[in-house]
Short mmCIF file of N, CA, C and O and ligand atoms in Angstrom, two decimals:
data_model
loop_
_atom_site.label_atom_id
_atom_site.label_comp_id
_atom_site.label_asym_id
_atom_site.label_seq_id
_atom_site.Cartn_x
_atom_site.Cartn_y
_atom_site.Cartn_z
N UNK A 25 113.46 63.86 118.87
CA UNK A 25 114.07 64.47 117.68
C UNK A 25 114.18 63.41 116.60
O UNK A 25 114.93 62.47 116.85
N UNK A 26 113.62 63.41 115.53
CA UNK A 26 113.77 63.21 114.38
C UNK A 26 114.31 63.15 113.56
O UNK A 26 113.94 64.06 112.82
N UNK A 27 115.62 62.18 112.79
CA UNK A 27 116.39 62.28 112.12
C UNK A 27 116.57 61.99 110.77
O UNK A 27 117.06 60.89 110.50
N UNK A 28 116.18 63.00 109.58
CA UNK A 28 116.43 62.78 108.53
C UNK A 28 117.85 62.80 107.75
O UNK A 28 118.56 63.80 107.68
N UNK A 29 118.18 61.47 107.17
CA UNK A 29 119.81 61.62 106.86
C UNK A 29 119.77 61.90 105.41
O UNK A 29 119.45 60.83 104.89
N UNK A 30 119.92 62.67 104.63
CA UNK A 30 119.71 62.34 103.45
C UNK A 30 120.45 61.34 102.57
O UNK A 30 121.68 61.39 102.58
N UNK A 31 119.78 60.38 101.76
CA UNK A 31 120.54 59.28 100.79
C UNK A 31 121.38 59.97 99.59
O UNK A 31 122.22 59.29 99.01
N UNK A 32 121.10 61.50 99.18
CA UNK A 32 122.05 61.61 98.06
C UNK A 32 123.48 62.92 98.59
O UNK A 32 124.43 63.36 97.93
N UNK A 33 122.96 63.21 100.23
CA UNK A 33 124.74 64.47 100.25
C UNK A 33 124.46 63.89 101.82
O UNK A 33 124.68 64.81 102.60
N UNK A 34 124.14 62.93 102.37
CA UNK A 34 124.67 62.30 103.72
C UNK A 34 124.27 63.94 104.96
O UNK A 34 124.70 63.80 106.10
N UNK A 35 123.59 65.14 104.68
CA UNK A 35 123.98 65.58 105.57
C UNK A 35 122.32 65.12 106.46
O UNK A 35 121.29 64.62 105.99
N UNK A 36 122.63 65.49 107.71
CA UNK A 36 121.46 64.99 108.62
C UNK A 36 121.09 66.16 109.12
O UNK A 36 121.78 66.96 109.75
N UNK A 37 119.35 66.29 108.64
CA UNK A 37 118.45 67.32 108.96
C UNK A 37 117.66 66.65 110.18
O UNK A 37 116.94 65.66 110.14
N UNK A 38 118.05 67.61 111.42
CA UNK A 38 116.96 66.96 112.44
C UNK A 38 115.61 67.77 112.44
O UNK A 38 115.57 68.99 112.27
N UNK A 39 114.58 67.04 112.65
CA UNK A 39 113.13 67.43 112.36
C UNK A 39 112.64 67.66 113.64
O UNK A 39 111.96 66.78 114.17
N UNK A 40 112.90 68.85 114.31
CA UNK A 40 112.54 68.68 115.63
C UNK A 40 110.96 68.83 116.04
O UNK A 40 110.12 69.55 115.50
N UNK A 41 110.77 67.82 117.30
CA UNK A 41 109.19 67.28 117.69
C UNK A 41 108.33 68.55 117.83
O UNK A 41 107.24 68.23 118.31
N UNK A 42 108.40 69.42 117.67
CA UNK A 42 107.17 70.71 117.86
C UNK A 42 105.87 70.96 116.57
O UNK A 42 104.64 71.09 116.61
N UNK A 43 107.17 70.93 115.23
CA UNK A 43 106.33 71.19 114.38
C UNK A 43 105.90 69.76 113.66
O UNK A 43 104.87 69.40 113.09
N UNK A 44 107.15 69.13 113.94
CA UNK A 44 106.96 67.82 113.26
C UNK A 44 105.97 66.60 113.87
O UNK A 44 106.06 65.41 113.56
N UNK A 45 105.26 67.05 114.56
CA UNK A 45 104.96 66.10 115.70
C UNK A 45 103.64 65.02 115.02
O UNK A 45 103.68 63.79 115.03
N UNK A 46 102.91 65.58 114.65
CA UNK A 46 101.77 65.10 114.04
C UNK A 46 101.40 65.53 112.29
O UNK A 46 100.34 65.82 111.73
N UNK A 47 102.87 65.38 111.78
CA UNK A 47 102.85 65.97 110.56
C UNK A 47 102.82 65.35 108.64
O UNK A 47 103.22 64.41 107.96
N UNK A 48 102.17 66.46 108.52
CA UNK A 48 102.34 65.53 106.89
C UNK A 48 102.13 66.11 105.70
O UNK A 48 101.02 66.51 105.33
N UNK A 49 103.52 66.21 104.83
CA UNK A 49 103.55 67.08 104.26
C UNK A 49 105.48 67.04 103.91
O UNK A 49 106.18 66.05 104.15
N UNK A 50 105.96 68.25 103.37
CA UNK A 50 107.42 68.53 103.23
C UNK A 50 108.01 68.84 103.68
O UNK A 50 107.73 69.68 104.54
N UNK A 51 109.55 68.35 103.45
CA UNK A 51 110.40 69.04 104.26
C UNK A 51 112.01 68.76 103.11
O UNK A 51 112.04 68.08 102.08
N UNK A 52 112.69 69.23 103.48
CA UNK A 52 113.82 69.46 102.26
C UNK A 52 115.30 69.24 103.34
O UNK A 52 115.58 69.41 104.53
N UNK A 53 115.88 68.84 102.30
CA UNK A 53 117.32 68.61 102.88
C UNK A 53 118.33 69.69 102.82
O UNK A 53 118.83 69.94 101.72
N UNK A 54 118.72 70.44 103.97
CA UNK A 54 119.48 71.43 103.92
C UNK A 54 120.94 71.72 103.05
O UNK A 54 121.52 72.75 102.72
N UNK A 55 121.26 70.14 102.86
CA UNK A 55 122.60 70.29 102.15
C UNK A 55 122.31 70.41 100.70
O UNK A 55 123.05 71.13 100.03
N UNK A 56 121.28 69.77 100.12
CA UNK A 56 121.55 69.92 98.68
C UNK A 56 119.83 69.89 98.07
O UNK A 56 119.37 69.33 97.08
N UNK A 57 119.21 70.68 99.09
CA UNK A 57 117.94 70.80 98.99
C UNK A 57 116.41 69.92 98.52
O UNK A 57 115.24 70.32 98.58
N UNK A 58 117.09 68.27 97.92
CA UNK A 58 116.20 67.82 98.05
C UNK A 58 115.24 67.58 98.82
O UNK A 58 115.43 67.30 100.01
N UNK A 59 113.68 67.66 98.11
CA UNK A 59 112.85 67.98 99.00
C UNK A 59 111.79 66.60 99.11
O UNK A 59 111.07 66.19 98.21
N UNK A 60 111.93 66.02 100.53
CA UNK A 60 111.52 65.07 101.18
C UNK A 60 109.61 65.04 101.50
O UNK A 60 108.96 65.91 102.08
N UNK A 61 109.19 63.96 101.00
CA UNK A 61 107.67 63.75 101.69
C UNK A 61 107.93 62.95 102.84
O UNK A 61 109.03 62.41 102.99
N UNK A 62 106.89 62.82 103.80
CA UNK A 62 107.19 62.40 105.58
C UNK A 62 105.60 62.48 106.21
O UNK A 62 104.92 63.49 105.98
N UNK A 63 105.12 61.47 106.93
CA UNK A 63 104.21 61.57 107.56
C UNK A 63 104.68 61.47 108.87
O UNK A 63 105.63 60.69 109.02
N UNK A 64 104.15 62.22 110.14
CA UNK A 64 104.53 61.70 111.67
C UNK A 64 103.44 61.58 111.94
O UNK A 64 102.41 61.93 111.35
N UNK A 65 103.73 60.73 113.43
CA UNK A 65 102.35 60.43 114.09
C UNK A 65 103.30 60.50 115.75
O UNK A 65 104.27 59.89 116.18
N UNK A 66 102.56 61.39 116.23
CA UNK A 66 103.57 61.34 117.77
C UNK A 66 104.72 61.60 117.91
O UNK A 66 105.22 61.33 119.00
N UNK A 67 105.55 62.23 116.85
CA UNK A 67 106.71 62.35 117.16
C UNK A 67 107.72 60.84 116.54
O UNK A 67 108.90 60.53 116.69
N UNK A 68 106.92 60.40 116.05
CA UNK A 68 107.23 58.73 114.80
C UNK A 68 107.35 58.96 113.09
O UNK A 68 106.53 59.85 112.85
N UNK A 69 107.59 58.81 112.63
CA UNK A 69 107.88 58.64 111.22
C UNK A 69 106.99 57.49 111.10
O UNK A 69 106.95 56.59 111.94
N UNK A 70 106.20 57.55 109.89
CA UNK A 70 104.80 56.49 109.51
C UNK A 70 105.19 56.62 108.35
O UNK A 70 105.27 57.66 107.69
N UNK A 71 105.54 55.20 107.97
CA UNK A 71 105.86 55.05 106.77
C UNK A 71 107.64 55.29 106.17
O UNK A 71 108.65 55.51 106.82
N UNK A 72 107.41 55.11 104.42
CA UNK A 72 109.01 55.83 104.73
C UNK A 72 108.99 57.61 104.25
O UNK A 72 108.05 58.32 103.88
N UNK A 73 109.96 57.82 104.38
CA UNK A 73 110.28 59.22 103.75
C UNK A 73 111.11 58.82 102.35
O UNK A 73 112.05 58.03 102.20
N UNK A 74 110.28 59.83 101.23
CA UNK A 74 110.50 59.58 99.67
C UNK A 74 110.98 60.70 99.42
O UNK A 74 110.57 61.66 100.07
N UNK A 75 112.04 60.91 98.34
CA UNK A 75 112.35 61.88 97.46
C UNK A 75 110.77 62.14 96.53
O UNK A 75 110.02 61.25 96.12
N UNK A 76 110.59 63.59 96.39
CA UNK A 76 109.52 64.35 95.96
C UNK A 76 109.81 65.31 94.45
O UNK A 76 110.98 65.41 94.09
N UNK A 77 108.87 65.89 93.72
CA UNK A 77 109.43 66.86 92.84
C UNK A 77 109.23 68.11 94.37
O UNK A 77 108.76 68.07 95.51
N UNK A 78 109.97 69.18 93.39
CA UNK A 78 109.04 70.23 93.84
C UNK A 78 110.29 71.21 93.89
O UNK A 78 111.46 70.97 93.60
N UNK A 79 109.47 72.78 94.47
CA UNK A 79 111.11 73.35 94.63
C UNK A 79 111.11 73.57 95.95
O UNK A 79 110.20 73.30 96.73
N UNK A 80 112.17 74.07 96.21
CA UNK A 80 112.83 74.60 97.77
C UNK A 80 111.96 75.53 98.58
O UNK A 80 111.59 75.42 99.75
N UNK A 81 111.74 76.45 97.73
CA UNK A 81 110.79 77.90 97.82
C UNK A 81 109.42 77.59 97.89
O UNK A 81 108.74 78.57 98.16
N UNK A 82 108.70 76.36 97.72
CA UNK A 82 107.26 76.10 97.93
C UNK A 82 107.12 76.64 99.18
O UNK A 82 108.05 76.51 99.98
N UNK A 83 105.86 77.37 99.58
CA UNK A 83 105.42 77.50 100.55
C UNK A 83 104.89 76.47 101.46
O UNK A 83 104.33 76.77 102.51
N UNK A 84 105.07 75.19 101.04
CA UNK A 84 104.75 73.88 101.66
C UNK A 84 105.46 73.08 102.43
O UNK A 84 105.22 72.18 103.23
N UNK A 85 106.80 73.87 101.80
CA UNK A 85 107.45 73.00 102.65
C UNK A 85 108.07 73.52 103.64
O UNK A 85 108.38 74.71 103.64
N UNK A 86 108.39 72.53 104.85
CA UNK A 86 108.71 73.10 106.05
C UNK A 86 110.11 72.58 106.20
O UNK A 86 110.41 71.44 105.85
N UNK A 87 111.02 73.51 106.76
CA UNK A 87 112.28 73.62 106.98
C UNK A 87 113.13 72.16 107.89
O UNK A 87 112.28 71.68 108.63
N UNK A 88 113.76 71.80 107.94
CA UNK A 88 114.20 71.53 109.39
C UNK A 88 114.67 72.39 110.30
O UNK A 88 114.98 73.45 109.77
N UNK A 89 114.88 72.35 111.63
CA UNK A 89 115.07 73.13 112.60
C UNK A 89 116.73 72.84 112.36
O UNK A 89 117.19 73.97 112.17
N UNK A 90 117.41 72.24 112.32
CA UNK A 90 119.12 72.12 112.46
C UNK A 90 119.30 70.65 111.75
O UNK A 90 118.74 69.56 111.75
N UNK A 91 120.55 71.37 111.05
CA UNK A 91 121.08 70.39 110.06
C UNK A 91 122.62 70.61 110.19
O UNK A 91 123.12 71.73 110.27
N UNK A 92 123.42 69.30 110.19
CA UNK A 92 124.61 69.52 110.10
C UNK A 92 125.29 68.27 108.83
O UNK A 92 124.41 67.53 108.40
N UNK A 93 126.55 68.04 108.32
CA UNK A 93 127.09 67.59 107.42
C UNK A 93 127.49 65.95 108.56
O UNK A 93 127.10 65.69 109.70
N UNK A 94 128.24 65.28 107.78
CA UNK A 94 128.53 64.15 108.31
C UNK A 94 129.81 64.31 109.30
O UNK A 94 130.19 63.44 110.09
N UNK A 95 130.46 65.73 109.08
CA UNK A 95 131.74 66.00 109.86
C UNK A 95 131.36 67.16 111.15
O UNK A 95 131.95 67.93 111.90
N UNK A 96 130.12 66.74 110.86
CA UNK A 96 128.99 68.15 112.08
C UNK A 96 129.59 69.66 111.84
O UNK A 96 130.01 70.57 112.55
N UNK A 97 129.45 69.48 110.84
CA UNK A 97 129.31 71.33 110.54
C UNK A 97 128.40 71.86 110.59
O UNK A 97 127.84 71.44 109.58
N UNK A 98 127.67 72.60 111.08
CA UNK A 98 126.52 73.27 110.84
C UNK A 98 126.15 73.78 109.48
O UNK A 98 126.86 74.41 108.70
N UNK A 99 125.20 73.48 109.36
CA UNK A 99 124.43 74.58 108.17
C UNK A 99 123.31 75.05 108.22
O UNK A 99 122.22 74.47 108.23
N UNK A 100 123.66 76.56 108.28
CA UNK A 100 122.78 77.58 108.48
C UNK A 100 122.57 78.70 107.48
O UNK A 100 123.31 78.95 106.52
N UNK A 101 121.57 79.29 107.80
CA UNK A 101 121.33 80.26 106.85
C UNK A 101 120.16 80.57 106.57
O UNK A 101 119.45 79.65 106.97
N UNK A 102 119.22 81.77 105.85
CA UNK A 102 118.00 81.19 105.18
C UNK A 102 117.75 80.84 104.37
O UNK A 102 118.33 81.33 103.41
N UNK A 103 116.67 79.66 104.07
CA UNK A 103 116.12 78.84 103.33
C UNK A 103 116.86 77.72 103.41
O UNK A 103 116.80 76.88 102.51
N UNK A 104 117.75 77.53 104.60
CA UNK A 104 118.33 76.53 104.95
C UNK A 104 117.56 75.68 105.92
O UNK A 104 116.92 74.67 105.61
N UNK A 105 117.71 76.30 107.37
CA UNK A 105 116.95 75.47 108.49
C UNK A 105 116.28 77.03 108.77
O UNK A 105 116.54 78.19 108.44
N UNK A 106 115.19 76.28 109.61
CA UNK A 106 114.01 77.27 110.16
C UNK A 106 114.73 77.61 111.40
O UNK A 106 115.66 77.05 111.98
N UNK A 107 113.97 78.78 111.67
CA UNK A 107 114.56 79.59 112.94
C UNK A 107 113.26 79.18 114.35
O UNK A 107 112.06 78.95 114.22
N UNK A 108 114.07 79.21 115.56
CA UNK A 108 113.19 78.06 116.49
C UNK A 108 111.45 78.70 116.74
O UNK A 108 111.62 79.78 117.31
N UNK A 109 110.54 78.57 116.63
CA UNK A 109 109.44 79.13 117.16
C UNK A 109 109.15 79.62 118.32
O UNK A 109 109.42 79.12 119.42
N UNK A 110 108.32 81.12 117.97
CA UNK A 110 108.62 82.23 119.47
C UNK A 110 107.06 82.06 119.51
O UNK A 110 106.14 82.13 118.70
N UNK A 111 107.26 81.72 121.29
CA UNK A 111 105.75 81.69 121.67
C UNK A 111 105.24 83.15 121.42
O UNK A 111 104.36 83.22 120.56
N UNK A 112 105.68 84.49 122.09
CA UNK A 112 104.63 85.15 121.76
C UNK A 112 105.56 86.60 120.41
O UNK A 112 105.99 87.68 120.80
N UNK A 113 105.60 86.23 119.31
CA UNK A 113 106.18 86.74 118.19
C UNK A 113 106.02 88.70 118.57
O UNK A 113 106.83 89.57 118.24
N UNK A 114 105.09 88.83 119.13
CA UNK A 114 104.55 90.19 118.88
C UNK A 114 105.52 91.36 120.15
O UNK A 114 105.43 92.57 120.39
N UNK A 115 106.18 90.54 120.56
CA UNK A 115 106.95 91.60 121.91
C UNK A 115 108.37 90.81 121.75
O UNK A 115 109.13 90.53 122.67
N UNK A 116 108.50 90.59 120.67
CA UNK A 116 110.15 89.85 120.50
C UNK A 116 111.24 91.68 120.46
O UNK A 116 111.56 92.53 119.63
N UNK A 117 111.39 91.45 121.67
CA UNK A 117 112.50 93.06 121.71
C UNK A 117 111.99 94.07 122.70
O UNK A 117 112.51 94.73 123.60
N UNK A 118 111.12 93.98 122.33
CA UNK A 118 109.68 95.38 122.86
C UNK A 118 109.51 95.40 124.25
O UNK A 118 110.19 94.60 124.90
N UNK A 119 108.73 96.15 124.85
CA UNK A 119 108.41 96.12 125.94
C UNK A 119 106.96 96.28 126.22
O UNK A 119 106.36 97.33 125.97
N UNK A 120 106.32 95.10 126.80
CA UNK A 120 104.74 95.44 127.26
C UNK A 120 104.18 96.10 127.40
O UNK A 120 104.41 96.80 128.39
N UNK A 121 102.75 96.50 126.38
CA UNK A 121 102.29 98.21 127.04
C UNK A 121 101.59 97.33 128.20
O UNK A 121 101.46 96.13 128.42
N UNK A 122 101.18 98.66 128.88
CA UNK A 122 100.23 98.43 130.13
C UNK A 122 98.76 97.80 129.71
O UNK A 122 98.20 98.28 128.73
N UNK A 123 98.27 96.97 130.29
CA UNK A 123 96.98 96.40 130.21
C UNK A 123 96.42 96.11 131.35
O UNK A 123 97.07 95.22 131.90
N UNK A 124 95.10 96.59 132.26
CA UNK A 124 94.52 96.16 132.98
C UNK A 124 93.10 95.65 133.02
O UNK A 124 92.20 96.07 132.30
N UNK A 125 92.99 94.72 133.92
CA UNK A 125 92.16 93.71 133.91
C UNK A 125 90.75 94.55 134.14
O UNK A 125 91.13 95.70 133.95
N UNK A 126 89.84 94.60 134.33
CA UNK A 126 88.21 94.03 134.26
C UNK A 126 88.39 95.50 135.72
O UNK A 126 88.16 96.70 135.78
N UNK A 127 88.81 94.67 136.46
CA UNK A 127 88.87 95.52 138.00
C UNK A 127 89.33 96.64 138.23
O UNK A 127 89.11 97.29 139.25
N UNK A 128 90.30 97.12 136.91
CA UNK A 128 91.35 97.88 137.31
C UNK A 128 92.69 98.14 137.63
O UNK A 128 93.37 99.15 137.82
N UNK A 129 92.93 96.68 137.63
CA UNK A 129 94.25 96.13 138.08
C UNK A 129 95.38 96.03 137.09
O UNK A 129 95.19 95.80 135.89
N UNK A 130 96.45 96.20 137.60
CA UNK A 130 97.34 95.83 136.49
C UNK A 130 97.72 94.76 135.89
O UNK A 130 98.22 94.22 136.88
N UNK A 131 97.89 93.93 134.96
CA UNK A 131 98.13 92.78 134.68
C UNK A 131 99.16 92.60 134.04
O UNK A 131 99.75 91.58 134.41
N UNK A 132 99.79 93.28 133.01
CA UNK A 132 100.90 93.51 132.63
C UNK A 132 101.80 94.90 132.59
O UNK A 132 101.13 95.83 132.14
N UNK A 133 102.92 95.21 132.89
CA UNK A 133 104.12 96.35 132.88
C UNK A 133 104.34 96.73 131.96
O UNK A 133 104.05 96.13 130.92
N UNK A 134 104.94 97.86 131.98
CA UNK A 134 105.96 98.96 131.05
C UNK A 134 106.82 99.40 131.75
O UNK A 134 106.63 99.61 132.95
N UNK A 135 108.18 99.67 131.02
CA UNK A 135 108.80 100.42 132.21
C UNK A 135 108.48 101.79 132.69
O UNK A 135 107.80 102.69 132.19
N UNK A 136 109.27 101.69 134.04
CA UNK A 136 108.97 103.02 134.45
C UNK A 136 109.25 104.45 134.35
O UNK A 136 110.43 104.46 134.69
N UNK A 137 108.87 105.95 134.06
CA UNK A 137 108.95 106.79 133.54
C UNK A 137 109.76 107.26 135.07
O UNK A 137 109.61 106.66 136.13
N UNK A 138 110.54 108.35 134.89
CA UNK A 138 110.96 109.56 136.25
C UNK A 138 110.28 109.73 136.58
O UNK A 138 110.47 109.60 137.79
N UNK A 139 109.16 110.06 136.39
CA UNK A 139 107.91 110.70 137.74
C UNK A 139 107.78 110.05 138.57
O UNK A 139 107.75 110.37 139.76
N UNK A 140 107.66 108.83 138.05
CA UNK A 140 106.96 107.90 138.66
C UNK A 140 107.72 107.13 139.68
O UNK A 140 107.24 106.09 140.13
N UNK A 141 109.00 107.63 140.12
CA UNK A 141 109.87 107.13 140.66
C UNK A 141 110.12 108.76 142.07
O UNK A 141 109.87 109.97 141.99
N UNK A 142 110.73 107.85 143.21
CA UNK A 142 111.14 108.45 143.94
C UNK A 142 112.52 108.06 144.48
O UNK A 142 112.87 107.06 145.11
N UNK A 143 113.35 109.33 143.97
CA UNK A 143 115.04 108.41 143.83
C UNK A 143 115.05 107.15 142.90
O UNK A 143 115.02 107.17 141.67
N UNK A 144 115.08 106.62 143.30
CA UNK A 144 115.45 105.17 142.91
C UNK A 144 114.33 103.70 143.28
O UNK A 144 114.52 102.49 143.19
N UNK A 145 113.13 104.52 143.73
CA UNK A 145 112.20 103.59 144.45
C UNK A 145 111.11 104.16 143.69
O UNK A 145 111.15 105.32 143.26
N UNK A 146 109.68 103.00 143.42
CA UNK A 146 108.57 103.64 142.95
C UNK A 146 107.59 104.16 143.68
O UNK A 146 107.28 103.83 144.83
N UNK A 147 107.03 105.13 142.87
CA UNK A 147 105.94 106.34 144.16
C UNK A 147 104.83 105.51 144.32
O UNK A 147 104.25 106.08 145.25
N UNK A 148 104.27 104.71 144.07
CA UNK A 148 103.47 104.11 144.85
C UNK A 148 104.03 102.93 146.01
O UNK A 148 103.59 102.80 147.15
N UNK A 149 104.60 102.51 145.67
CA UNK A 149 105.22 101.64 146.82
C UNK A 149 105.35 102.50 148.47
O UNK A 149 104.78 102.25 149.53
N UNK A 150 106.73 103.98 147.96
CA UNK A 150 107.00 104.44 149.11
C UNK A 150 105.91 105.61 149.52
O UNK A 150 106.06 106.35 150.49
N UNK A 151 104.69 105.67 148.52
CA UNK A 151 103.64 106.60 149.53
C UNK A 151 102.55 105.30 149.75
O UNK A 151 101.45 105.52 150.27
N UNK A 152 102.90 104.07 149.36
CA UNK A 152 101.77 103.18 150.01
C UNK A 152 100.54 102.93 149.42
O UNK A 152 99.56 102.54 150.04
N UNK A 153 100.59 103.23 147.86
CA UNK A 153 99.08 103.52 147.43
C UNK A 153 98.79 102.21 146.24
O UNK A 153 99.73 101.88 145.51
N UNK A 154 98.06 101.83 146.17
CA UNK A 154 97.86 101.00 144.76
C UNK A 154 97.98 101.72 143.33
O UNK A 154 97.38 102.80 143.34
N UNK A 155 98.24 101.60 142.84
CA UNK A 155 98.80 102.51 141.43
C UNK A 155 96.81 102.40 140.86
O UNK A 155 96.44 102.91 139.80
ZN1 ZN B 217 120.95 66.28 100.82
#
């Protein structure tokens, strides 16, 4: 983890190693939005980090992941810190449709409908059959 403190409102934006890892480019200070240039290399800071023009709202620049004040308050919000990265964005809530493989097989679930159930057990299981 990566710690940017800022020199003009002291609060500390941590740059966490996922996005920041091999990076180069912007990033902005959550407390009073100055917006920071930064190169990484490995999860290192190369070089120093400079105050930049620019605005908040550039599409360039990248957030920090968590920032708090010098008395550790959090600050949150949007266009504050970024929200953590979801490996697979597209089933955030949802439920898997069915997909099967090449063979026929199932590879991923849905839940299960009443029919498809016996009592409380599934009908292929208790008649023994491969779905
Ligand atoms: Zn600041």
């Amino acid at each position: 983890m990566m710690l940017l403190k800022c020199s003009k409102c002291g609060v500390k934006n941590y740059l966490d190693p996922y996005p920041f890892w091999d990076f180069k480019g912007k990033t902005k200070c959550a407390g009073c939005d100055t917006i920071y240039a930064l190169e990484t290399d490995g999860g290192h800071l190369v070089g120093k980090v400079r105050a930049v023009s620019g605005k908040p709202t550039d599409p360039d620049v990248l957030l920090p992941g968590f920032a708090d004040t010098s008395e550790f308050e959090p600050i949150l919000g949007e266009g504050k810190t970024r929200p953590a990265p979801r490996a697979r964005p597209d089933v955030y809530g949802k439920p898997k449709p069915v997909t099967r493989n090449l063979r026929g097989r199932l590879v991923s679930g849905r839940p299960l409908k009443p029919d498809e159930l016996i009592g409380s057990r599934v009908r292929f299981i208790v008649e023994g059959k491969e779905p």
